[in-house]
Amino acid sequence: MAAGTAPNIRDVAELAGVSHQTVSRVINDHPSIQPQTRARVEAAIKTLGYRPNSAARSLARMRTGRIGAIVDSPEHFGPMNTLRGVEVASRRAGYFLSSVSVNDDSVDAINQSLEFLLDQNVEGLCLIAPRLPLLEVIRRRGLQIPSVVIATDTAHLVDDNGLQASVDQELGTRMMVDYLLELGHTRIAHLSGPHDWGDARSRRATFEATLAAHGLTPAAIVEGDWSPDSGFAAGPGLIEGTGATAVFSANDQMALGLVHYLSEVGLRVPDDVSVVGFDNTPESAHMIPPLTTVRQNFEKLGEMAIGSLLARIKGARVERETLRTQPSLVVRSSAGPRPATQRSL
């Protein structure tokens, strides 16, 4: 091997005393290699610092070792952190992750994103927090590769044998509403997420069902768009004339905007109105007051989704599997007992 040049497969073969075909078989995990031969080749690879060509290995195995991900609206906390969890899980499993994002609901934009991934011969596809337009396009395409819907609690799966992985939205919502009920609140309003998000619909439906189970109805329901600005704008509809003593926000960012609104109109949190959120964003612990919220384990979600997807890629028959991680309640100081006397606007 010439000085200053990277070692190649023939250098490894020479040092190990085998043919370069044998080295190739070791690299590609061929079962016919004797243990002592494999050990010599692996030792030579380590000594020389040889790095196998990943493209050549993929060709030899008829695999690319690559998973694709389409992320809907990645600017939001949930999709962004789900992508991170999927990326970590893919890397641990020895796969590369190629991702594209979509913010445009048009069929052309979604198809372009999909074609970008298919051109890379991805072995499987992750749909992260997809809204209905993306799911409909994928379903109509009739993909020939395994797919998994991640972080959206919805029955709209990709195909008849679709895989789905999500945080248990119903459980997280029930835990939060039950907590407010235990504090004595009976007039609870809901700041919901956009209706075209599966998780937003699930949180709203569970919120209403949980109250109904206790003979209660929502003090008010106002739809936001996940942003702090929409939380601020929703304030009057949630508070003015509703008698609400607590508000369950479908995410922490909207809760932040709502707390700002309450401060502007002279209402104190939680003395006058309790406010709770969902997601446990990093800044939620530093709001004034710190926000009571629901934590979603995105790393665990990624592990489950990728594990199930890889099982399908490797030939396992996984029929309409739905995987769920359990959320946890994070109690801080933004929620307190129902006030003895209510201040109204």
Short mmCIF file of N, CA and C in Angstrom, two decimals, residues 9-180:
data_model
loop_
_atom_site.label_atom_id
_atom_site.label_comp_id
_atom_site.label_asym_id
_atom_site.label_seq_id
_atom_site.Cartn_x
_atom_site.Cartn_y
_atom_site.Cartn_z
N ILE A 9 -9.50 -3.19 -0.61
CA ILE A 9 -9.86 -4.56 -0.26
C ILE A 9 -8.72 -5.54 -0.52
N ARG A 10 -7.88 -5.25 -1.54
CA ARG A 10 -6.76 -6.14 -1.84
C ARG A 10 -5.66 -6.02 -0.78
N ASP A 11 -5.51 -4.82 -0.21
CA ASP A 11 -4.56 -4.67 0.89
C ASP A 11 -4.99 -5.51 2.09
N VAL A 12 -6.29 -5.51 2.38
CA VAL A 12 -6.81 -6.33 3.48
C VAL A 12 -6.57 -7.81 3.19
N ALA A 13 -6.85 -8.21 1.95
CA ALA A 13 -6.67 -9.62 1.57
C ALA A 13 -5.22 -10.05 1.73
N GLU A 14 -4.30 -9.20 1.31
CA GLU A 14 -2.87 -9.54 1.41
C GLU A 14 -2.45 -9.69 2.87
N LEU A 15 -2.88 -8.77 3.73
CA LEU A 15 -2.49 -8.83 5.14
C LEU A 15 -3.10 -10.05 5.83
N ALA A 16 -4.32 -10.40 5.46
CA ALA A 16 -5.01 -11.52 6.10
C ALA A 16 -4.64 -12.87 5.49
N GLY A 17 -3.97 -12.83 4.31
CA GLY A 17 -3.58 -14.07 3.66
C GLY A 17 -4.74 -14.80 3.02
N VAL A 18 -5.71 -14.04 2.49
CA VAL A 18 -6.86 -14.63 1.83
C VAL A 18 -7.10 -13.92 0.51
N SER A 19 -8.07 -14.40 -0.25
CA SER A 19 -8.42 -13.73 -1.50
C SER A 19 -9.28 -12.52 -1.24
N HIS A 20 -9.30 -11.61 -2.22
CA HIS A 20 -10.16 -10.43 -2.02
C HIS A 20 -11.64 -10.83 -2.05
N GLN A 21 -11.98 -11.95 -2.72
CA GLN A 21 -13.36 -12.44 -2.69
C GLN A 21 -13.76 -12.86 -1.27
N THR A 22 -12.81 -13.44 -0.55
CA THR A 22 -13.09 -13.84 0.84
C THR A 22 -13.32 -12.61 1.71
N VAL A 23 -12.51 -11.59 1.51
CA VAL A 23 -12.72 -10.35 2.26
C VAL A 23 -14.11 -9.80 1.99
N SER A 24 -14.53 -9.82 0.72
CA SER A 24 -15.85 -9.32 0.36
C SER A 24 -16.94 -10.11 1.06
N ARG A 25 -16.75 -11.43 1.14
CA ARG A 25 -17.76 -12.27 1.80
C ARG A 25 -17.83 -11.95 3.30
N VAL A 26 -16.69 -11.69 3.91
CA VAL A 26 -16.69 -11.33 5.33
C VAL A 26 -17.44 -10.02 5.53
N ILE A 27 -17.13 -9.05 4.70
CA ILE A 27 -17.77 -7.73 4.82
C ILE A 27 -19.28 -7.84 4.68
N ASN A 28 -19.73 -8.74 3.80
CA ASN A 28 -21.16 -8.86 3.54
C ASN A 28 -21.82 -9.98 4.34
N ASP A 29 -21.13 -10.44 5.42
CA ASP A 29 -21.70 -11.40 6.36
C ASP A 29 -22.14 -12.71 5.70
N HIS A 30 -21.33 -13.20 4.78
CA HIS A 30 -21.66 -14.46 4.13
C HIS A 30 -21.53 -15.60 5.14
N PRO A 31 -22.49 -16.51 5.19
CA PRO A 31 -22.47 -17.55 6.24
C PRO A 31 -21.42 -18.63 6.04
N SER A 32 -20.80 -18.72 4.86
CA SER A 32 -19.88 -19.82 4.58
C SER A 32 -18.48 -19.60 5.13
N ILE A 33 -18.19 -18.44 5.68
CA ILE A 33 -16.84 -18.12 6.14
C ILE A 33 -16.55 -18.80 7.48
N GLN A 34 -15.38 -19.45 7.56
CA GLN A 34 -14.98 -20.08 8.80
C GLN A 34 -14.66 -19.02 9.86
N PRO A 35 -14.94 -19.31 11.13
CA PRO A 35 -14.70 -18.30 12.19
C PRO A 35 -13.27 -17.79 12.24
N GLN A 36 -12.28 -18.70 12.07
CA GLN A 36 -10.89 -18.25 12.15
C GLN A 36 -10.52 -17.35 10.97
N THR A 37 -11.11 -17.64 9.81
CA THR A 37 -10.86 -16.79 8.64
C THR A 37 -11.50 -15.42 8.84
N ARG A 38 -12.72 -15.43 9.34
CA ARG A 38 -13.40 -14.16 9.61
C ARG A 38 -12.60 -13.31 10.60
N ALA A 39 -12.06 -13.95 11.63
CA ALA A 39 -11.29 -13.23 12.63
C ALA A 39 -10.05 -12.60 12.02
N ARG A 40 -9.34 -13.34 11.12
CA ARG A 40 -8.14 -12.79 10.49
C ARG A 40 -8.49 -11.58 9.62
N VAL A 41 -9.56 -11.71 8.87
CA VAL A 41 -9.96 -10.60 7.98
C VAL A 41 -10.37 -9.38 8.81
N GLU A 42 -11.15 -9.59 9.85
CA GLU A 42 -11.58 -8.47 10.69
C GLU A 42 -10.40 -7.80 11.38
N ALA A 43 -9.41 -8.60 11.77
CA ALA A 43 -8.21 -8.03 12.38
C ALA A 43 -7.43 -7.19 11.37
N ALA A 44 -7.36 -7.65 10.12
CA ALA A 44 -6.66 -6.89 9.08
C ALA A 44 -7.39 -5.59 8.78
N ILE A 45 -8.71 -5.67 8.74
CA ILE A 45 -9.50 -4.45 8.51
C ILE A 45 -9.23 -3.42 9.59
N LYS A 46 -9.19 -3.89 10.84
CA LYS A 46 -8.95 -2.98 11.96
C LYS A 46 -7.53 -2.41 11.92
N THR A 47 -6.55 -3.26 11.61
CA THR A 47 -5.15 -2.81 11.56
C THR A 47 -4.94 -1.74 10.49
N LEU A 48 -5.53 -1.97 9.33
CA LEU A 48 -5.34 -1.04 8.20
C LEU A 48 -6.28 0.16 8.26
N GLY A 49 -7.33 0.07 9.08
CA GLY A 49 -8.31 1.15 9.11
C GLY A 49 -9.14 1.20 7.84
N TYR A 50 -9.38 0.03 7.25
CA TYR A 50 -10.12 -0.05 5.99
C TYR A 50 -11.60 0.22 6.23
N ARG A 51 -12.21 1.03 5.36
CA ARG A 51 -13.64 1.32 5.44
C ARG A 51 -14.30 0.80 4.17
N PRO A 52 -15.15 -0.24 4.29
CA PRO A 52 -15.82 -0.79 3.11
C PRO A 52 -16.68 0.25 2.41
N ASN A 53 -16.79 0.14 1.12
CA ASN A 53 -17.62 1.02 0.31
C ASN A 53 -19.08 0.67 0.55
N SER A 54 -19.82 1.59 1.15
CA SER A 54 -21.21 1.29 1.52
C SER A 54 -22.08 1.03 0.30
N ALA A 55 -21.81 1.74 -0.81
CA ALA A 55 -22.61 1.52 -2.01
C ALA A 55 -22.37 0.12 -2.56
N ALA A 56 -21.12 -0.31 -2.52
CA ALA A 56 -20.81 -1.66 -3.02
C ALA A 56 -21.44 -2.72 -2.14
N ARG A 57 -21.41 -2.50 -0.83
CA ARG A 57 -22.03 -3.45 0.09
C ARG A 57 -23.53 -3.54 -0.17
N SER A 58 -24.16 -2.40 -0.39
CA SER A 58 -25.61 -2.40 -0.65
C SER A 58 -25.92 -3.18 -1.93
N LEU A 59 -25.07 -2.97 -2.96
CA LEU A 59 -25.29 -3.66 -4.23
C LEU A 59 -25.15 -5.16 -4.04
N ALA A 60 -24.12 -5.57 -3.26
CA ALA A 60 -23.89 -7.00 -3.04
C ALA A 60 -25.07 -7.63 -2.30
N ARG A 61 -25.68 -6.89 -1.42
CA ARG A 61 -26.79 -7.43 -0.63
C ARG A 61 -28.14 -7.16 -1.28
N MET A 62 -28.16 -6.41 -2.40
CA MET A 62 -29.40 -5.99 -3.02
C MET A 62 -30.23 -5.16 -2.06
N ARG A 63 -29.55 -4.39 -1.23
CA ARG A 63 -30.20 -3.51 -0.27
C ARG A 63 -29.48 -2.18 -0.26
N THR A 64 -30.18 -1.14 0.15
CA THR A 64 -29.55 0.17 0.23
C THR A 64 -29.23 0.58 1.65
N GLY A 65 -29.84 -0.10 2.62
CA GLY A 65 -29.62 0.29 4.02
C GLY A 65 -30.12 1.69 4.31
N ARG A 66 -31.15 2.10 3.58
CA ARG A 66 -31.65 3.47 3.71
C ARG A 66 -33.16 3.47 3.93
N ILE A 67 -33.59 4.26 4.89
CA ILE A 67 -35.01 4.45 5.18
C ILE A 67 -35.38 5.89 4.84
N GLY A 68 -36.55 6.08 4.28
CA GLY A 68 -37.02 7.41 3.94
C GLY A 68 -38.01 7.93 4.97
N ALA A 69 -38.05 9.24 5.13
CA ALA A 69 -39.02 9.85 6.05
C ALA A 69 -39.58 11.11 5.41
N ILE A 70 -40.90 11.22 5.43
CA ILE A 70 -41.57 12.45 5.02
C ILE A 70 -42.14 13.09 6.28
N VAL A 71 -41.72 14.30 6.55
CA VAL A 71 -42.11 14.99 7.78
C VAL A 71 -43.09 16.10 7.43
N ASP A 72 -44.27 16.03 7.99
CA ASP A 72 -45.27 17.07 7.74
C ASP A 72 -45.08 18.20 8.76
N SER A 73 -44.93 19.42 8.25
CA SER A 73 -44.80 20.61 9.10
C SER A 73 -43.71 20.47 10.16
N PRO A 74 -42.45 20.32 9.76
CA PRO A 74 -41.38 20.05 10.72
C PRO A 74 -41.03 21.21 11.63
N GLU A 75 -41.62 22.39 11.38
CA GLU A 75 -41.32 23.53 12.25
C GLU A 75 -41.95 23.37 13.63
N HIS A 76 -42.87 22.44 13.78
CA HIS A 76 -43.53 22.24 15.06
C HIS A 76 -42.73 21.26 15.93
N PHE A 77 -42.90 21.38 17.23
CA PHE A 77 -42.10 20.61 18.19
C PHE A 77 -42.28 19.10 18.03
N GLY A 78 -43.52 18.63 17.90
CA GLY A 78 -43.77 17.20 17.82
C GLY A 78 -43.12 16.55 16.61
N PRO A 79 -43.42 17.01 15.38
CA PRO A 79 -42.78 16.40 14.21
C PRO A 79 -41.26 16.48 14.24
N MET A 80 -40.71 17.61 14.68
CA MET A 80 -39.26 17.77 14.71
C MET A 80 -38.61 16.75 15.64
N ASN A 81 -39.18 16.57 16.83
CA ASN A 81 -38.59 15.65 17.79
C ASN A 81 -38.88 14.19 17.45
N THR A 82 -39.99 13.94 16.77
CA THR A 82 -40.24 12.59 16.28
C THR A 82 -39.20 12.22 15.23
N LEU A 83 -38.89 13.15 14.33
CA LEU A 83 -37.86 12.90 13.32
C LEU A 83 -36.53 12.59 13.99
N ARG A 84 -36.21 13.34 15.04
CA ARG A 84 -34.96 13.08 15.75
C ARG A 84 -34.94 11.68 16.35
N GLY A 85 -36.07 11.27 16.94
CA GLY A 85 -36.15 9.92 17.51
C GLY A 85 -36.01 8.84 16.46
N VAL A 86 -36.62 9.06 15.30
CA VAL A 86 -36.53 8.10 14.20
C VAL A 86 -35.10 8.03 13.67
N GLU A 87 -34.46 9.17 13.57
CA GLU A 87 -33.08 9.20 13.07
C GLU A 87 -32.14 8.44 14.00
N VAL A 88 -32.27 8.66 15.30
CA VAL A 88 -31.43 7.96 16.27
C VAL A 88 -31.67 6.46 16.19
N ALA A 89 -32.93 6.05 16.13
CA ALA A 89 -33.26 4.62 16.08
C ALA A 89 -32.75 3.98 14.80
N SER A 90 -32.84 4.70 13.68
CA SER A 90 -32.35 4.16 12.40
C SER A 90 -30.85 3.96 12.46
N ARG A 91 -30.15 4.94 12.99
CA ARG A 91 -28.69 4.86 13.06
C ARG A 91 -28.25 3.70 13.94
N ARG A 92 -28.93 3.51 15.06
CA ARG A 92 -28.59 2.40 15.94
C ARG A 92 -28.81 1.05 15.26
N ALA A 93 -29.77 0.99 14.36
CA ALA A 93 -30.06 -0.25 13.65
C ALA A 93 -29.18 -0.43 12.43
N GLY A 94 -28.28 0.52 12.17
CA GLY A 94 -27.37 0.41 11.04
C GLY A 94 -27.94 0.91 9.73
N TYR A 95 -28.96 1.76 9.79
CA TYR A 95 -29.57 2.30 8.59
C TYR A 95 -29.33 3.81 8.50
N PHE A 96 -29.29 4.29 7.26
CA PHE A 96 -29.25 5.73 7.02
C PHE A 96 -30.70 6.22 6.89
N LEU A 97 -30.93 7.46 7.29
CA LEU A 97 -32.26 8.05 7.16
C LEU A 97 -32.19 9.23 6.20
N SER A 98 -33.00 9.17 5.15
CA SER A 98 -33.15 10.31 4.24
C SER A 98 -34.51 10.93 4.52
N SER A 99 -34.54 12.23 4.76
CA SER A 99 -35.82 12.87 5.11
C SER A 99 -36.10 14.06 4.22
N VAL A 100 -37.37 14.28 3.98
CA VAL A 100 -37.84 15.47 3.27
C VAL A 100 -39.01 16.01 4.07
N SER A 101 -39.28 17.29 3.93
CA SER A 101 -40.39 17.91 4.64
C SER A 101 -41.43 18.43 3.66
N VAL A 102 -42.67 18.45 4.10
CA VAL A 102 -43.74 19.01 3.29
C VAL A 102 -44.53 19.99 4.14
N ASN A 103 -44.79 21.15 3.59
CA ASN A 103 -45.66 22.13 4.22
C ASN A 103 -46.81 22.48 3.30
N ASP A 104 -46.68 22.05 2.05
CA ASP A 104 -47.67 22.34 1.02
C ASP A 104 -48.60 21.14 0.89
N ASP A 105 -49.91 21.39 0.96
CA ASP A 105 -50.88 20.31 0.88
C ASP A 105 -51.14 19.84 -0.56
N SER A 106 -50.54 20.48 -1.55
CA SER A 106 -50.83 20.13 -2.93
C SER A 106 -50.32 18.73 -3.26
N VAL A 107 -51.04 18.04 -4.13
CA VAL A 107 -50.67 16.68 -4.52
C VAL A 107 -49.31 16.69 -5.19
N ASP A 108 -49.04 17.69 -6.03
CA ASP A 108 -47.75 17.75 -6.74
C ASP A 108 -46.58 17.86 -5.77
N ALA A 109 -46.72 18.72 -4.76
CA ALA A 109 -45.63 18.90 -3.80
C ALA A 109 -45.37 17.62 -3.02
N ILE A 110 -46.43 16.94 -2.62
CA ILE A 110 -46.27 15.70 -1.86
C ILE A 110 -45.65 14.62 -2.74
N ASN A 111 -46.12 14.52 -3.99
CA ASN A 111 -45.56 13.52 -4.90
C ASN A 111 -44.09 13.77 -5.20
N GLN A 112 -43.70 15.04 -5.30
CA GLN A 112 -42.29 15.35 -5.53
C GLN A 112 -41.43 14.89 -4.36
N SER A 113 -41.91 15.10 -3.15
CA SER A 113 -41.17 14.65 -1.97
C SER A 113 -41.05 13.13 -1.96
N LEU A 114 -42.13 12.47 -2.29
CA LEU A 114 -42.12 11.01 -2.31
C LEU A 114 -41.17 10.49 -3.38
N GLU A 115 -41.21 11.07 -4.57
CA GLU A 115 -40.33 10.63 -5.65
C GLU A 115 -38.87 10.82 -5.29
N PHE A 116 -38.55 11.89 -4.58
CA PHE A 116 -37.17 12.13 -4.16
C PHE A 116 -36.65 10.96 -3.33
N LEU A 117 -37.49 10.45 -2.44
CA LEU A 117 -37.08 9.32 -1.60
C LEU A 117 -37.06 8.01 -2.38
N LEU A 118 -38.05 7.79 -3.21
CA LEU A 118 -38.10 6.55 -3.98
C LEU A 118 -36.93 6.45 -4.94
N ASP A 119 -36.46 7.58 -5.46
CA ASP A 119 -35.29 7.58 -6.35
C ASP A 119 -34.03 7.11 -5.63
N GLN A 120 -34.03 7.19 -4.30
CA GLN A 120 -32.89 6.71 -3.52
C GLN A 120 -33.04 5.25 -3.13
N ASN A 121 -34.08 4.60 -3.65
CA ASN A 121 -34.32 3.18 -3.38
C ASN A 121 -34.41 2.89 -1.88
N VAL A 122 -35.14 3.74 -1.17
CA VAL A 122 -35.31 3.48 0.26
C VAL A 122 -36.04 2.16 0.45
N GLU A 123 -35.69 1.46 1.53
CA GLU A 123 -36.28 0.15 1.79
C GLU A 123 -37.60 0.24 2.55
N GLY A 124 -37.82 1.36 3.21
CA GLY A 124 -39.05 1.57 3.96
C GLY A 124 -39.31 3.05 4.08
N LEU A 125 -40.52 3.39 4.46
CA LEU A 125 -40.93 4.80 4.51
C LEU A 125 -41.61 5.12 5.82
N CYS A 126 -41.19 6.20 6.45
CA CYS A 126 -41.82 6.72 7.66
C CYS A 126 -42.59 7.98 7.31
N LEU A 127 -43.84 8.05 7.71
CA LEU A 127 -44.65 9.25 7.54
C LEU A 127 -44.81 9.86 8.92
N ILE A 128 -44.17 10.99 9.14
CA ILE A 128 -44.10 11.58 10.48
C ILE A 128 -45.12 12.71 10.61
N ALA A 129 -46.05 12.54 11.53
CA ALA A 129 -47.11 13.52 11.81
C ALA A 129 -47.87 13.93 10.56
N PRO A 130 -48.25 12.96 9.72
CA PRO A 130 -48.91 13.33 8.47
C PRO A 130 -50.34 13.83 8.69
N ARG A 131 -50.68 14.89 7.97
CA ARG A 131 -52.07 15.31 7.92
C ARG A 131 -52.77 14.54 6.81
N LEU A 132 -54.07 14.71 6.71
CA LEU A 132 -54.85 13.89 5.79
C LEU A 132 -54.42 14.00 4.33
N PRO A 133 -54.07 15.20 3.80
CA PRO A 133 -53.65 15.26 2.39
C PRO A 133 -52.47 14.35 2.08
N LEU A 134 -51.48 14.30 2.97
CA LEU A 134 -50.33 13.43 2.74
C LEU A 134 -50.74 11.96 2.78
N LEU A 135 -51.56 11.59 3.77
CA LEU A 135 -52.00 10.20 3.87
C LEU A 135 -52.79 9.76 2.64
N GLU A 136 -53.63 10.65 2.12
CA GLU A 136 -54.43 10.30 0.96
C GLU A 136 -53.56 10.07 -0.26
N VAL A 137 -52.54 10.90 -0.46
CA VAL A 137 -51.63 10.72 -1.60
C VAL A 137 -50.89 9.40 -1.50
N ILE A 138 -50.38 9.11 -0.32
CA ILE A 138 -49.64 7.87 -0.12
C ILE A 138 -50.53 6.66 -0.36
N ARG A 139 -51.75 6.73 0.12
CA ARG A 139 -52.67 5.60 -0.05
C ARG A 139 -52.97 5.37 -1.53
N ARG A 140 -53.19 6.44 -2.26
CA ARG A 140 -53.50 6.30 -3.68
C ARG A 140 -52.33 5.76 -4.48
N ARG A 141 -51.11 6.05 -4.03
CA ARG A 141 -49.93 5.58 -4.76
C ARG A 141 -49.76 4.06 -4.67
N GLY A 142 -50.27 3.43 -3.63
CA GLY A 142 -50.12 1.99 -3.50
C GLY A 142 -48.67 1.56 -3.45
N LEU A 143 -47.91 2.07 -2.49
CA LEU A 143 -46.47 1.82 -2.41
C LEU A 143 -46.16 0.33 -2.28
N GLN A 144 -45.04 -0.06 -2.87
CA GLN A 144 -44.59 -1.45 -2.81
C GLN A 144 -43.53 -1.67 -1.73
N ILE A 145 -43.29 -0.67 -0.92
CA ILE A 145 -42.33 -0.81 0.18
C ILE A 145 -43.08 -0.64 1.50
N PRO A 146 -42.57 -1.26 2.57
CA PRO A 146 -43.24 -1.12 3.88
C PRO A 146 -43.26 0.33 4.34
N SER A 147 -44.34 0.71 4.99
CA SER A 147 -44.48 2.08 5.48
C SER A 147 -45.02 2.07 6.89
N VAL A 148 -44.71 3.12 7.64
CA VAL A 148 -45.24 3.25 8.99
C VAL A 148 -45.66 4.70 9.20
N VAL A 149 -46.85 4.89 9.77
CA VAL A 149 -47.34 6.21 10.14
C VAL A 149 -46.94 6.47 11.58
N ILE A 150 -46.25 7.58 11.81
CA ILE A 150 -45.69 7.85 13.13
C ILE A 150 -46.25 9.15 13.69
N ALA A 151 -46.59 9.12 14.96
CA ALA A 151 -46.95 10.32 15.73
C ALA A 151 -48.24 10.95 15.28
N THR A 152 -49.12 10.16 14.69
CA THR A 152 -50.46 10.64 14.40
C THR A 152 -51.45 9.57 14.82
N ASP A 153 -52.32 9.92 15.73
CA ASP A 153 -53.29 8.97 16.26
C ASP A 153 -54.51 9.00 15.36
N THR A 154 -54.50 8.16 14.34
CA THR A 154 -55.58 8.18 13.36
C THR A 154 -55.78 6.81 12.76
N ALA A 155 -56.98 6.52 12.34
CA ALA A 155 -57.26 5.23 11.71
C ALA A 155 -56.90 5.24 10.23
N HIS A 156 -56.48 6.38 9.68
CA HIS A 156 -56.17 6.48 8.25
C HIS A 156 -54.77 5.94 8.01
N LEU A 157 -54.65 4.64 7.82
CA LEU A 157 -53.36 4.01 7.61
C LEU A 157 -53.03 3.97 6.12
N VAL A 158 -51.77 3.64 5.85
CA VAL A 158 -51.29 3.68 4.47
C VAL A 158 -51.90 2.57 3.64
N ASP A 159 -52.04 1.37 4.18
CA ASP A 159 -52.61 0.26 3.43
C ASP A 159 -53.31 -0.68 4.41
N ASP A 160 -53.82 -1.77 3.87
CA ASP A 160 -54.59 -2.70 4.71
C ASP A 160 -53.75 -3.31 5.82
N ASN A 161 -52.44 -3.38 5.62
CA ASN A 161 -51.55 -3.94 6.63
C ASN A 161 -50.68 -2.84 7.23
N GLY A 162 -51.22 -1.65 7.31
CA GLY A 162 -50.43 -0.50 7.73
C GLY A 162 -49.91 -0.60 9.14
N LEU A 163 -48.75 -0.01 9.34
CA LEU A 163 -48.14 0.08 10.65
C LEU A 163 -48.37 1.48 11.18
N GLN A 164 -48.57 1.58 12.47
CA GLN A 164 -48.80 2.88 13.09
C GLN A 164 -48.13 2.91 14.44
N ALA A 165 -47.47 4.00 14.73
CA ALA A 165 -46.83 4.19 16.04
C ALA A 165 -47.14 5.59 16.53
N SER A 166 -47.60 5.69 17.76
CA SER A 166 -47.94 7.01 18.28
C SER A 166 -47.86 7.00 19.80
N VAL A 167 -47.80 8.19 20.36
CA VAL A 167 -47.98 8.34 21.80
C VAL A 167 -49.47 8.20 22.08
N ASP A 168 -49.82 7.59 23.18
CA ASP A 168 -51.23 7.37 23.53
C ASP A 168 -51.87 8.71 23.90
N GLN A 169 -52.48 9.34 22.90
CA GLN A 169 -53.06 10.66 23.09
C GLN A 169 -54.25 10.63 24.05
N GLU A 170 -55.05 9.57 23.95
CA GLU A 170 -56.21 9.48 24.84
C GLU A 170 -55.76 9.42 26.30
N LEU A 171 -54.76 8.60 26.58
CA LEU A 171 -54.28 8.48 27.95
C LEU A 171 -53.73 9.80 28.46
N GLY A 172 -52.91 10.47 27.64
CA GLY A 172 -52.34 11.75 28.06
C GLY A 172 -53.40 12.79 28.35
N THR A 173 -54.43 12.82 27.50
CA THR A 173 -55.50 13.79 27.70
C THR A 173 -56.32 13.47 28.94
N ARG A 174 -56.64 12.19 29.12
CA ARG A 174 -57.42 11.81 30.31
C ARG A 174 -56.66 12.13 31.59
N MET A 175 -55.36 11.86 31.60
CA MET A 175 -54.57 12.17 32.79
C MET A 175 -54.64 13.66 33.12
N MET A 176 -54.56 14.50 32.09
CA MET A 176 -54.56 15.93 32.32
C MET A 176 -55.94 16.41 32.79
N VAL A 177 -56.99 15.97 32.11
CA VAL A 177 -58.33 16.41 32.50
C VAL A 177 -58.69 15.89 33.89
N ASP A 178 -58.34 14.64 34.17
CA ASP A 178 -58.60 14.09 35.51
C ASP A 178 -57.87 14.90 36.59
N TYR A 179 -56.66 15.34 36.26
CA TYR A 179 -55.89 16.14 37.22
C TYR A 179 -56.61 17.45 37.52
N LEU A 180 -57.13 18.11 36.49
CA LEU A 180 -57.87 19.35 36.70
C LEU A 180 -59.15 19.11 37.48
#
